[in-house]
Coordinates of N, CA and C in Angstrom, one line a residue:
M935 N -90.3 59.7 21.3 CA -89.9 58.8 20.3 C -90.0 59.4 18.9
S936 N -88.9 59.6 17.9 CA -89.1 60.3 16.9 C -90.0 59.6 15.8
E937 N -90.3 60.3 14.7 CA -91.1 59.5 13.8 C -90.5 58.5 13.2
E938 N -89.1 58.5 12.7 CA -88.3 57.4 12.0 C -88.3 56.3 12.9
A939 N -88.3 56.4 14.2 CA -88.2 55.1 15.0 C -89.6 54.3 14.9
R940 N -90.5 55.1 14.9 CA -91.9 54.5 14.7 C -92.1 53.6 13.6
N941 N -91.6 53.8 12.8 CA -91.7 53.2 11.1 C -91.0 51.8 10.9
I942 N -90.0 51.9 12.0 CA -88.9 50.6 11.6 C -89.8 49.5 12.2
P943 N -89.8 48.4 11.2 CA -90.6 47.2 11.5 C -90.1 46.1 12.2
I944 N -90.5 45.9 13.3 CA -90.0 45.0 14.5 C -90.6 43.5 14.0
E945 N -89.4 42.6 13.7 CA -89.9 41.2 13.3 C -90.0 40.4 14.4
D946 N -91.0 39.3 14.5 CA -91.1 38.3 15.6 C -90.1 37.2 15.6
P947 N -89.2 36.9 16.4 CA -88.3 35.6 16.4 C -89.2 34.4 16.0
A948 N -90.2 34.1 16.5 CA -91.1 32.9 16.5 C -91.5 32.6 14.9
E949 N -92.0 33.8 14.4 CA -92.5 33.8 12.7 C -91.2 33.3 11.9
E950 N -90.1 33.9 12.3 CA -88.7 33.6 11.4 C -88.5 32.2 11.3
A951 N -88.5 31.7 12.8 CA -88.1 30.3 12.7 C -89.1 29.6 11.9
A952 N -90.4 29.7 12.2 CA -91.3 29.0 11.3 C -91.2 29.0 9.8
K953 N -90.8 30.1 9.3 CA -90.5 30.3 7.8 C -89.6 29.3 7.5
E954 N -88.3 29.5 8.4 CA -87.1 28.8 7.8 C -87.7 27.4 7.9
E955 N -88.4 26.8 8.8 CA -88.5 25.4 8.8 C -89.6 24.9 7.5
R956 N -90.2 25.8 6.9 CA -91.1 25.4 5.8 C -90.3 25.3 4.6
T957 N -89.4 26.2 4.4 CA -88.5 26.4 3.1 C -87.3 25.4 3.1
A958 N -87.0 24.9 4.4 CA -85.8 23.8 4.5 C -86.1 22.6 3.7
P959 N -85.2 22.1 2.7 CA -85.2 20.7 2.0 C -85.2 19.6 3.0
V960 N -85.9 18.6 2.5 CA -86.0 17.3 3.1 C -84.6 16.7 3.3
E961 N -84.3 15.9 4.5 CA -82.9 15.3 4.4 C -82.6 14.5 3.2
G962 N -81.5 14.2 2.5 CA -81.4 13.1 1.3 C -81.9 13.5 0.1
E963 N -82.6 14.7 0.0 CA -83.3 15.1 -1.2 C -83.0 16.5 -1.6
S964 N -82.7 16.7 -2.8 CA -82.3 18.0 -3.1 C -83.6 18.9 -3.3
A965 N -83.4 20.3 -3.5 CA -84.9 20.9 -3.8 C -85.5 20.7 -5.1
D966 N -84.5 20.3 -6.2 CA -85.1 20.3 -7.4 C -85.8 18.9 -7.4
E967 N -85.3 17.8 -6.7 CA -86.0 16.4 -6.6 C -87.1 16.4 -6.0
S968 N -87.3 17.4 -5.0 CA -88.4 17.4 -4.0 C -89.7 18.0 -4.8
A969 N -89.1 19.0 -5.6 CA -90.1 19.7 -6.5 C -90.8 18.9 -7.7
A970 N -90.0 18.0 -8.1 CA -90.3 17.1 -9.3 C -91.0 16.0 -8.7
S971 N -91.0 15.3 -7.5 CA -91.4 14.3 -7.0 C -93.0 14.1 -7.3
P972 N -93.8 15.2 -7.3 CA -95.0 14.9 -7.5 C -95.4 14.5 -9.1
E973 N -94.8 15.1 -9.9 CA -94.9 14.8 -11.2 C -94.5 13.5 -11.8
R974 N -93.6 12.9 -10.9 CA -93.0 11.5 -11.0 C -94.1 10.5 -10.7
G975 N -94.9 10.8 -9.6 CA -95.7 9.9 -9.2 C -96.9 9.9 -10.2
D976 N -97.2 11.0 -10.7 CA -98.4 11.0 -11.7 C -98.0 10.2 -12.9
D977 N -96.6 10.3 -13.4 CA -96.4 9.5 -14.6 C -96.2 8.1 -14.4
A978 N -95.8 7.7 -13.1 CA -95.7 6.2 -12.8 C -97.3 5.5 -12.5
A979 N -98.1 6.5 -12.1 CA -99.5 5.8 -12.1 C -100.1 5.8 -13.3
G980 N -99.6 6.6 -14.5 CA -100.3 6.4 -15.8 C -99.8 5.6 -16.7
E981 N -98.4 4.9 -16.3 CA -97.6 4.2 -17.2 C -98.5 2.6 -17.3
E982 N -98.4 2.1 -18.5 CA -99.1 0.7 -18.6 C -98.2 -0.4 -18.2
P983 N -98.7 -1.5 -17.8 CA -97.6 -2.6 -17.3 C -97.0 -3.5 -18.6
A984 N -95.8 -3.4 -18.4 CA -94.9 -4.2 -19.6 C -95.7 -5.4 -19.9
D985 N -95.5 -6.2 -21.0 CA -95.9 -7.5 -21.8 C -95.3 -8.3 -20.7
D986 N -96.0 -9.4 -20.3 CA -95.6 -10.6 -19.5 C -94.9 -11.6 -20.6
P987 N -93.5 -11.7 -20.4 CA -92.7 -12.5 -21.3 C -93.0 -14.1 -21.1
E988 N -93.9 -14.4 -20.1 CA -94.1 -15.7 -19.9 C -95.6 -16.1 -20.6
D989 N -96.2 -15.3 -21.2 CA -97.5 -15.6 -21.8 C -97.3 -16.6 -23.1
G990 N -96.0 -16.8 -23.6 CA -95.7 -17.5 -24.8 C -96.2 -16.9 -26.1
S991 N -96.7 -15.6 -26.0 CA -97.3 -15.3 -27.4 C -96.1 -14.8 -28.6
D992 N -95.2 -14.0 -27.7 CA -93.9 -13.8 -28.6 C -93.3 -15.1 -29.2
A993 N -93.1 -16.1 -28.3 CA -92.6 -17.2 -28.6 C -93.2 -18.1 -30.0
R994 N -94.4 -18.2 -29.8 CA -95.2 -18.6 -31.1 C -95.2 -17.8 -32.3
K995 N -95.0 -16.5 -32.2 CA -94.9 -15.8 -33.4 C -93.6 -15.9 -34.1
E996 N -92.6 -16.3 -33.3 CA -91.2 -16.5 -33.7 C -91.2 -17.8 -34.3
T997 N -91.9 -19.0 -33.9 CA -91.7 -20.4 -34.3 C -92.5 -20.5 -35.5
E998 N -93.8 -19.9 -35.5 CA -94.7 -20.2 -36.5 C -94.0 -19.9 -38.0
P999 N -93.5 -18.9 -38.4 CA -92.8 -18.8 -39.7 C -91.7 -20.0 -40.0
A1000 N -91.2 -20.7 -38.9 CA -90.1 -21.5 -39.1 C -90.8 -22.8 -39.6
D1001 N -91.9 -23.0 -39.2 CA -92.6 -24.3 -39.3 C -93.2 -24.3 -40.7
E1002 N -93.7 -22.9 -41.3 CA -94.3 -23.1 -42.8 C -93.5 -23.5 -43.8
P1003 N -92.0 -23.6 -43.8 CA -91.3 -24.0 -44.9 C -91.4 -25.4 -44.9
E1004 N -91.3 -26.0 -43.6 CA -91.3 -27.6 -43.6 C -92.5 -28.1 -43.9
K1005 N -93.5 -27.4 -43.6 CA -94.9 -27.7 -44.1 C -95.1 -27.8 -45.6
A1006 N -94.6 -26.9 -46.1 CA -94.5 -26.8 -47.8 C -93.6 -27.9 -48.2
E1007 N -92.4 -28.2 -47.7 CA -91.7 -29.2 -48.3 C -92.4 -30.7 -48.0
G1008 N -93.1 -30.8 -47.0 CA -93.9 -31.9 -46.8 C -95.1 -32.2 -47.8
D1009 N -95.9 -31.2 -48.2 CA -96.8 -31.1 -49.2 C -96.4 -31.4 -50.5
D1010 N -95.1 -30.8 -50.8 CA -94.6 -30.9 -52.1 C -94.2 -32.5 -52.4
A1011 N -93.5 -33.0 -51.3 CA -93.2 -34.5 -51.4 C -94.3 -35.3 -51.4
R1012 N -95.4 -35.1 -50.8 CA -96.6 -35.9 -50.7 C -97.2 -35.9 -52.3
Y1013 N -97.2 -34.7 -52.8 CA -97.8 -34.4 -54.1 C -96.8 -35.0 -55.2
L1014 N -95.7 -35.0 -55.2 CA -94.8 -35.8 -56.3 C -95.1 -37.2 -56.0
R1015 N -95.1 -37.9 -54.6 CA -95.5 -39.2 -54.7 C -96.7 -39.7 -55.1
L1016 N -97.8 -39.0 -54.9 CA -99.0 -39.3 -55.5 C -99.0 -39.2 -57.0
L1017 N -98.4 -38.1 -57.6 CA -98.2 -38.1 -59.0 C -97.4 -39.3 -59.6
A1018 N -96.4 -39.6 -58.9 CA -95.7 -40.8 -59.5 C -96.5 -42.2 -59.4
E1019 N -97.3 -42.4 -58.2 CA -98.2 -43.4 -58.2 C -99.1 -43.4 -59.2
F1020 N -99.8 -42.3 -59.5 CA -100.9 -42.3 -60.4 C -100.3 -42.6 -62.0
Q1021 N -99.1 -42.1 -62.2 CA -98.4 -42.5 -63.5 C -98.1 -43.9 -63.6
N1022 N -97.6 -44.5 -62.5 CA -97.5 -46.1 -62.7 C -98.7 -46.5 -62.9
Y1023 N -99.8 -46.3 -62.0 CA -101.0 -47.0 -62.2 C -101.6 -46.8 -63.6
K1024 N -101.5 -45.6 -64.2 CA -102.0 -45.5 -65.6 C -101.2 -46.2 -66.6
K1025 N -99.8 -46.4 -66.4 CA -99.3 -47.4 -67.4 C -99.6 -48.7 -67.1
R1026 N -99.7 -49.2 -66.0 CA -100.2 -50.4 -65.7 C -101.5 -50.9 -66.1
T1027 N -102.5 -49.9 -66.1 CA -103.7 -50.2 -66.6 C -103.7 -50.1 -68.2
E1028 N -102.9 -49.2 -68.7 CA -102.8 -49.3 -70.3 C -102.2 -50.6 -70.6
K1029 N -101.3 -51.1 -70.1 CA -100.7 -52.5 -70.5 C -101.6 -53.5 -70.2
E1030 N -102.2 -53.6 -69.2 CA -103.4 -54.7 -68.9 C -104.4 -54.5 -70.1
K1031 N -104.7 -53.3 -70.4 CA -105.9 -53.3 -71.3 C -105.3 -53.7 -72.8
S1032 N -104.1 -53.3 -73.1 CA -103.5 -53.7 -74.4 C -103.2 -55.3 -74.4
D1033 N -102.9 -55.9 -73.3 CA -102.9 -57.4 -73.1 C -104.4 -58.0 -73.5
L1034 N -105.3 -57.4 -72.6 CA -106.6 -58.0 -72.9 C -107.1 -57.8 -74.3
Y1035 N -106.7 -56.8 -74.9 CA -107.3 -56.7 -76.4 C -106.5 -57.8 -77.3
S1036 N -105.1 -57.9 -76.9 CA -104.3 -58.7 -77.8 C -104.8 -60.4 -77.7
Y1037 N -105.0 -60.8 -76.3 CA -105.2 -62.3 -76.0 C -106.6 -62.5 -75.6
A1038 N -107.6 -61.6 -76.1 CA -109.0 -61.7 -75.6 C -109.7 -63.2 -76.3
N1039 N -109.0 -63.2 -77.7 CA -109.6 -64.4 -78.4 C -108.7 -65.6 -78.2
E1040 N -107.9 -65.7 -77.2 CA -107.0 -67.0 -77.2 C -107.9 -68.3 -77.0
K1041 N -108.8 -68.3 -76.3 CA -109.7 -69.5 -76.2 C -110.1 -70.0 -77.3
I1042 N -110.8 -69.1 -78.3 CA -111.5 -69.5 -79.4 C -110.3 -69.7 -80.3
M1043 N -109.3 -69.2 -80.5 CA -108.1 -69.4 -81.5 C -107.8 -70.8 -81.0
T1044 N -107.7 -71.4 -79.7 CA -107.2 -72.8 -79.5 C -108.3 -73.6 -80.1
E1045 N -109.6 -73.5 -79.8 CA -110.7 -74.3 -80.3 C -110.7 -74.4 -81.8
L1046 N -110.4 -73.3 -82.6 CA -110.4 -73.3 -84.0 C -109.3 -74.0 -84.7
L1047 N -108.2 -74.2 -83.6 CA -107.0 -74.8 -84.1 C -107.3 -76.5 -84.3
E1048 N -108.5 -76.8 -83.7 CA -108.7 -78.3 -83.8 C -109.4 -78.5 -85.4
V1049 N -110.2 -77.4 -85.6 CA -110.7 -77.3 -86.9 C -109.9 -77.3 -87.9
M1050 N -108.6 -76.8 -87.9 CA -107.7 -76.7 -88.7 C -106.9 -77.9 -89.1
D1051 N -106.7 -78.6 -88.0 CA -106.2 -79.8 -87.9 C -107.1 -80.9 -88.8
N1052 N -108.4 -80.7 -88.4 CA -109.2 -81.7 -89.1 C -109.2 -81.4 -90.7
F1053 N -109.1 -80.1 -91.1 CA -108.9 -79.9 -92.4 C -108.0 -80.4 -93.1
E1054 N -106.7 -80.1 -92.5 CA -105.4 -80.8 -92.9 C -105.8 -82.5 -93.2
R1055 N -106.1 -83.1 -92.0 CA -106.1 -84.4 -92.1 C -107.1 -84.8 -93.3
A1056 N -108.4 -84.0 -93.6 CA -109.1 -84.4 -94.8 C -108.3 -84.0 -96.2
L1057 N -107.6 -83.1 -96.1 CA -106.7 -82.9 -97.3 C -105.9 -83.9 -97.7
E1058 N -105.4 -84.6 -96.7 CA -104.4 -85.7 -96.9 C -105.1 -87.0 -97.6
Q1059 N -106.4 -87.2 -97.5 CA -107.1 -88.4 -98.0 C -107.3 -88.2 -99.6
P1060 N -107.3 -89.2 -100.1 CA -107.5 -89.1 -101.6 C -109.1 -88.9 -101.7
A1061 N -109.2 -88.0 -102.6 CA -110.7 -87.9 -103.2 C -110.7 -87.3 -104.5
G1062 N -112.0 -87.0 -104.8 CA -112.1 -86.5 -106.3 C -111.4 -85.1 -106.3
D1063 N -111.0 -84.5 -107.6 CA -110.4 -83.1 -107.7 C -111.4 -82.1 -107.1
G1064 N -112.7 -82.2 -107.2 CA -113.7 -81.1 -106.8 C -113.6 -81.3 -105.6
F1065 N -113.7 -82.3 -104.9 CA -113.8 -82.0 -103.2 C -112.5 -81.7 -102.7
K1066 N -111.4 -82.0 -103.3 CA -110.1 -81.5 -102.6 C -110.2 -80.0 -102.9
E1067 N -110.4 -79.6 -104.0 CA -110.4 -78.0 -104.3 C -111.1 -77.4 -103.4
G1068 N -112.5 -77.7 -103.1 CA -113.3 -77.0 -102.2 C -112.8 -77.1 -100.9
M1069 N -112.1 -78.1 -100.3 CA -111.6 -78.2 -98.9 C -110.5 -77.1 -99.0
E1070 N -109.5 -77.1 -100.0 CA -108.5 -76.2 -100.0 C -109.0 -74.8 -99.9
L1071 N -110.0 -74.4 -100.6 CA -110.7 -72.9 -100.5 C -111.2 -72.6 -99.1
I1072 N -111.7 -73.7 -98.6 CA -112.2 -73.5 -97.2 C -111.2 -73.2 -96.1
F1073 N -110.1 -74.2 -96.2 CA -109.1 -74.1 -95.5 C -108.2 -72.8 -95.7
N1074 N -107.9 -72.4 -96.8 CA -107.3 -70.9 -97.0 C -108.0 -69.7 -96.5
Q1075 N -109.4 -69.8 -96.7 CA -110.2 -68.9 -96.2 C -110.2 -68.8 -94.6
L1076 N -110.2 -70.0 -94.0 CA -110.2 -69.9 -92.5 C -108.7 -69.5 -92.2
G1077 N -107.8 -69.9 -92.7 CA -106.4 -69.5 -92.3 C -106.1 -67.9 -92.3
S1078 N -106.8 -67.5 -93.4 CA -106.7 -66.0 -93.6 C -107.6 -65.2 -92.6
V1079 N -108.7 -65.7 -92.0 CA -109.4 -65.0 -91.0 C -108.6 -65.2 -89.7
L1080 N -107.9 -66.2 -89.5 CA -107.1 -66.3 -88.2 C -105.7 -65.7 -88.3
N1081 N -105.1 -65.5 -89.4 CA -104.1 -64.5 -89.6 C -104.4 -63.0 -89.2
R1082 N -105.5 -62.5 -89.7 CA -106.0 -61.3 -89.6 C -106.1 -61.0 -88.2
A1083 N -106.5 -62.2 -87.3 CA -106.7 -62.2 -85.8 C -105.5 -62.1 -85.0
G1084 N -104.4 -62.3 -85.7 CA -103.1 -62.5 -85.1 C -102.5 -63.7 -85.0
L1085 N -103.0 -64.7 -85.4 CA -102.5 -66.0 -85.5 C -101.5 -66.3 -86.5
A1086 N -100.2 -67.0 -86.0 CA -99.3 -67.1 -86.9 C -98.7 -68.6 -86.6
E1087 N -98.2 -69.2 -87.6 CA -97.6 -70.5 -87.5 C -96.4 -70.4 -87.2
I1088 N -95.8 -71.2 -86.2 CA -94.4 -71.4 -85.6 C -93.6 -72.3 -86.8
S1089 N -92.6 -71.6 -87.0 CA -91.5 -72.3 -88.0 C -90.9 -73.4 -87.2
A1090 N -90.9 -74.7 -87.8 CA -90.4 -75.8 -87.1 C -89.5 -76.7 -88.0
L1091 N -89.9 -77.1 -88.9 CA -89.0 -78.1 -89.8 C -87.9 -77.3 -90.4
G1092 N -86.8 -78.2 -90.0 CA -85.6 -77.8 -90.4 C -84.7 -76.7 -89.6
E1093 N -85.7 -76.3 -88.6 CA -85.1 -75.1 -87.6 C -84.4 -75.8 -86.4
E1094 N -83.6 -74.9 -85.8 CA -83.0 -75.5 -84.6 C -83.9 -75.6 -83.4
F1095 N -83.7 -76.6 -82.8 CA -84.8 -76.8 -81.7 C -84.7 -75.7 -80.6
D1096 N -86.0 -75.0 -80.5 CA -86.1 -74.1 -79.4 C -87.3 -74.5 -78.3
P1097 N -86.7 -74.8 -77.3 CA -87.9 -75.2 -76.0 C -88.9 -74.3 -75.8
N1098 N -88.9 -73.0 -76.0 CA -89.8 -71.9 -75.9 C -90.9 -72.1 -76.9
V1099 N -90.6 -72.6 -78.2 CA -91.8 -72.9 -79.1 C -91.9 -74.1 -79.6
H1100 N -91.0 -75.1 -79.4 CA -91.1 -76.6 -79.7 C -91.5 -77.5 -78.7
N1101 N -92.1 -78.4 -78.9 CA -92.3 -79.6 -78.0 C -91.9 -80.8 -78.6
A1102 N -90.6 -81.3 -77.9 CA -89.8 -82.4 -78.6 C -90.5 -83.5 -78.1
V1103 N -91.3 -84.6 -78.8 CA -91.9 -85.7 -78.3 C -91.1 -86.9 -78.7
M1104 N -90.1 -86.8 -79.6 CA -89.2 -88.1 -79.8 C -87.9 -87.4 -80.5
T1105 N -86.9 -88.3 -80.6 CA -85.6 -88.0 -81.2 C -85.4 -89.0 -82.2
E1106 N -84.4 -88.8 -83.1 CA -84.5 -89.8 -84.2 C -82.9 -89.6 -84.7
E1107 N -82.3 -90.6 -85.6 CA -81.2 -90.4 -86.3 C -81.6 -90.4 -87.8
T1108 N -80.9 -89.2 -88.3 CA -81.3 -89.0 -89.8 C -80.0 -88.3 -90.2
E1109 N -79.9 -88.4 -91.7 CA -78.5 -87.4 -92.3 C -79.2 -86.5 -93.1
E1110 N -80.5 -86.3 -93.1 CA -81.1 -85.3 -93.6 C -80.9 -84.0 -93.0
Y1111 N -80.8 -84.0 -91.7 CA -80.8 -82.8 -90.9 C -79.6 -82.9 -90.0
E1112 N -79.1 -81.9 -89.4 CA -78.0 -81.9 -88.4 C -78.7 -82.1 -87.0
S1113 N -77.5 -82.5 -85.9 CA -77.9 -82.7 -84.8 C -78.6 -81.5 -84.1
G1114 N -79.6 -81.6 -83.4 CA -80.4 -80.6 -82.5 C -81.3 -79.7 -83.4
K1115 N -81.6 -80.2 -85.0 CA -82.7 -79.8 -85.8 C -83.9 -80.5 -85.6
V1116 N -84.7 -79.9 -85.9 CA -86.1 -80.4 -86.0 C -86.3 -81.2 -87.5
S1117 N -86.6 -82.6 -87.3 CA -86.5 -83.1 -88.5 C -88.0 -83.6 -89.0
G1118 N -88.9 -83.3 -88.2 CA -90.2 -83.6 -88.6 C -91.3 -82.9 -87.6
V1119 N -92.4 -82.7 -88.1 CA -93.4 -81.9 -87.2 C -94.6 -82.9 -87.2
M1120 N -95.0 -83.0 -86.0 CA -96.2 -84.0 -85.7 C -97.5 -83.2 -85.5
Q1121 N -97.2 -82.1 -84.9 CA -98.3 -81.1 -84.9 C -98.0 -79.7 -85.0
K1122 N -98.5 -78.8 -85.9 CA -98.2 -77.4 -85.8 C -98.3 -76.7 -84.6
G1123 N -97.6 -75.8 -84.4 CA -97.5 -74.7 -83.3 C -98.0 -73.4 -83.8
Y1124 N -98.6 -72.6 -83.0 CA -99.1 -71.3 -83.5 C -98.8 -70.3 -82.2
T1125 N -98.5 -69.0 -82.6 CA -98.6 -67.8 -81.8 C -99.7 -67.0 -82.1
L1126 N -100.1 -66.1 -81.0 CA -101.3 -65.3 -81.2 C -100.8 -63.9 -80.8
N1127 N -100.5 -62.8 -81.8 CA -99.9 -61.7 -81.4 C -98.5 -61.9 -80.8
G1128 N -97.6 -63.0 -81.1 CA -96.2 -63.0 -80.7 C -96.4 -63.9 -79.4
K1129 N -97.5 -64.4 -79.0 CA -97.5 -65.2 -77.7 C -97.8 -66.7 -78.0
V1130 N -97.1 -67.6 -77.6 CA -96.9 -68.9 -77.7 C -98.2 -69.6 -77.3
I1131 N -99.3 -69.8 -78.1 CA -100.4 -70.5 -77.4 C -100.5 -72.0 -77.8
R1132 N -99.8 -72.4 -78.4 CA -99.4 -73.9 -78.7 C -98.1 -74.1 -79.3
P1133 N -97.3 -74.9 -78.7 CA -95.9 -75.2 -79.1 C -96.1 -76.2 -80.4
S1134 N -95.1 -76.2 -81.1 CA -95.2 -77.4 -82.0 C -94.6 -78.7 -81.4
M1135 N -95.2 -79.6 -81.9 CA -94.9 -81.1 -81.5 C -94.0 -81.7 -82.7
V1136 N -92.7 -81.9 -82.2 CA -91.7 -82.2 -83.3 C -91.0 -83.5 -83.0
R1137 N -90.3 -83.8 -83.9 CA -89.1 -84.7 -83.6 C -87.8 -84.0 -84.0
V1138 N -86.7 -84.5 -83.2 CA -85.5 -83.6 -83.0 C -84.4 -84.8 -83.5
V1139 N -83.6 -84.3 -84.2 CA -82.3 -85.1 -84.5 C -81.4 -85.4 -83.2
N1140 N -80.9 -86.5 -83.0 CA -79.7 -86.5 -81.9 C -78.5 -85.9 -82.2

């Protein structure tokens, strides 16, 4: 055998078959996919699980901003209502206080009217000039005090009868006054700061 014949390599058929079996791709998978499959497994193992949509956290985040304007409107309405109630209360208390100051002396004024009536009766009696002059001074002084306190006499004689300020105790026929006019005053009436505290007792023409 020559030298060249000895150097030619002789391949074993069994080794060739085993080599082809190792390099052949798996059925249904390309060579590229088989090479990349280990990496996909690693990536899938490292991914975090997606958020569970049933936990309700996202739904609460979406509904909370919508509730805030309604709450603000409710607070504004309550504030305006409370403010209006406070203003009404303030006005009511101021009026009550004003009425209290105006009519606080109504009782004492009514009692002093009896004194004035007695003064007038005394002045109608005949007496010496000095007595009458003194009584007139006292009467005028008392009238001034009462007038400063808000007391005013109700006009009656010759006026049209007014049931709001006049108390008709009798009627009469007279040519001096027209029908419906007050022809005589039996007891004077008075107002206190515009309020009638005693109506005038009068006679009225038929």
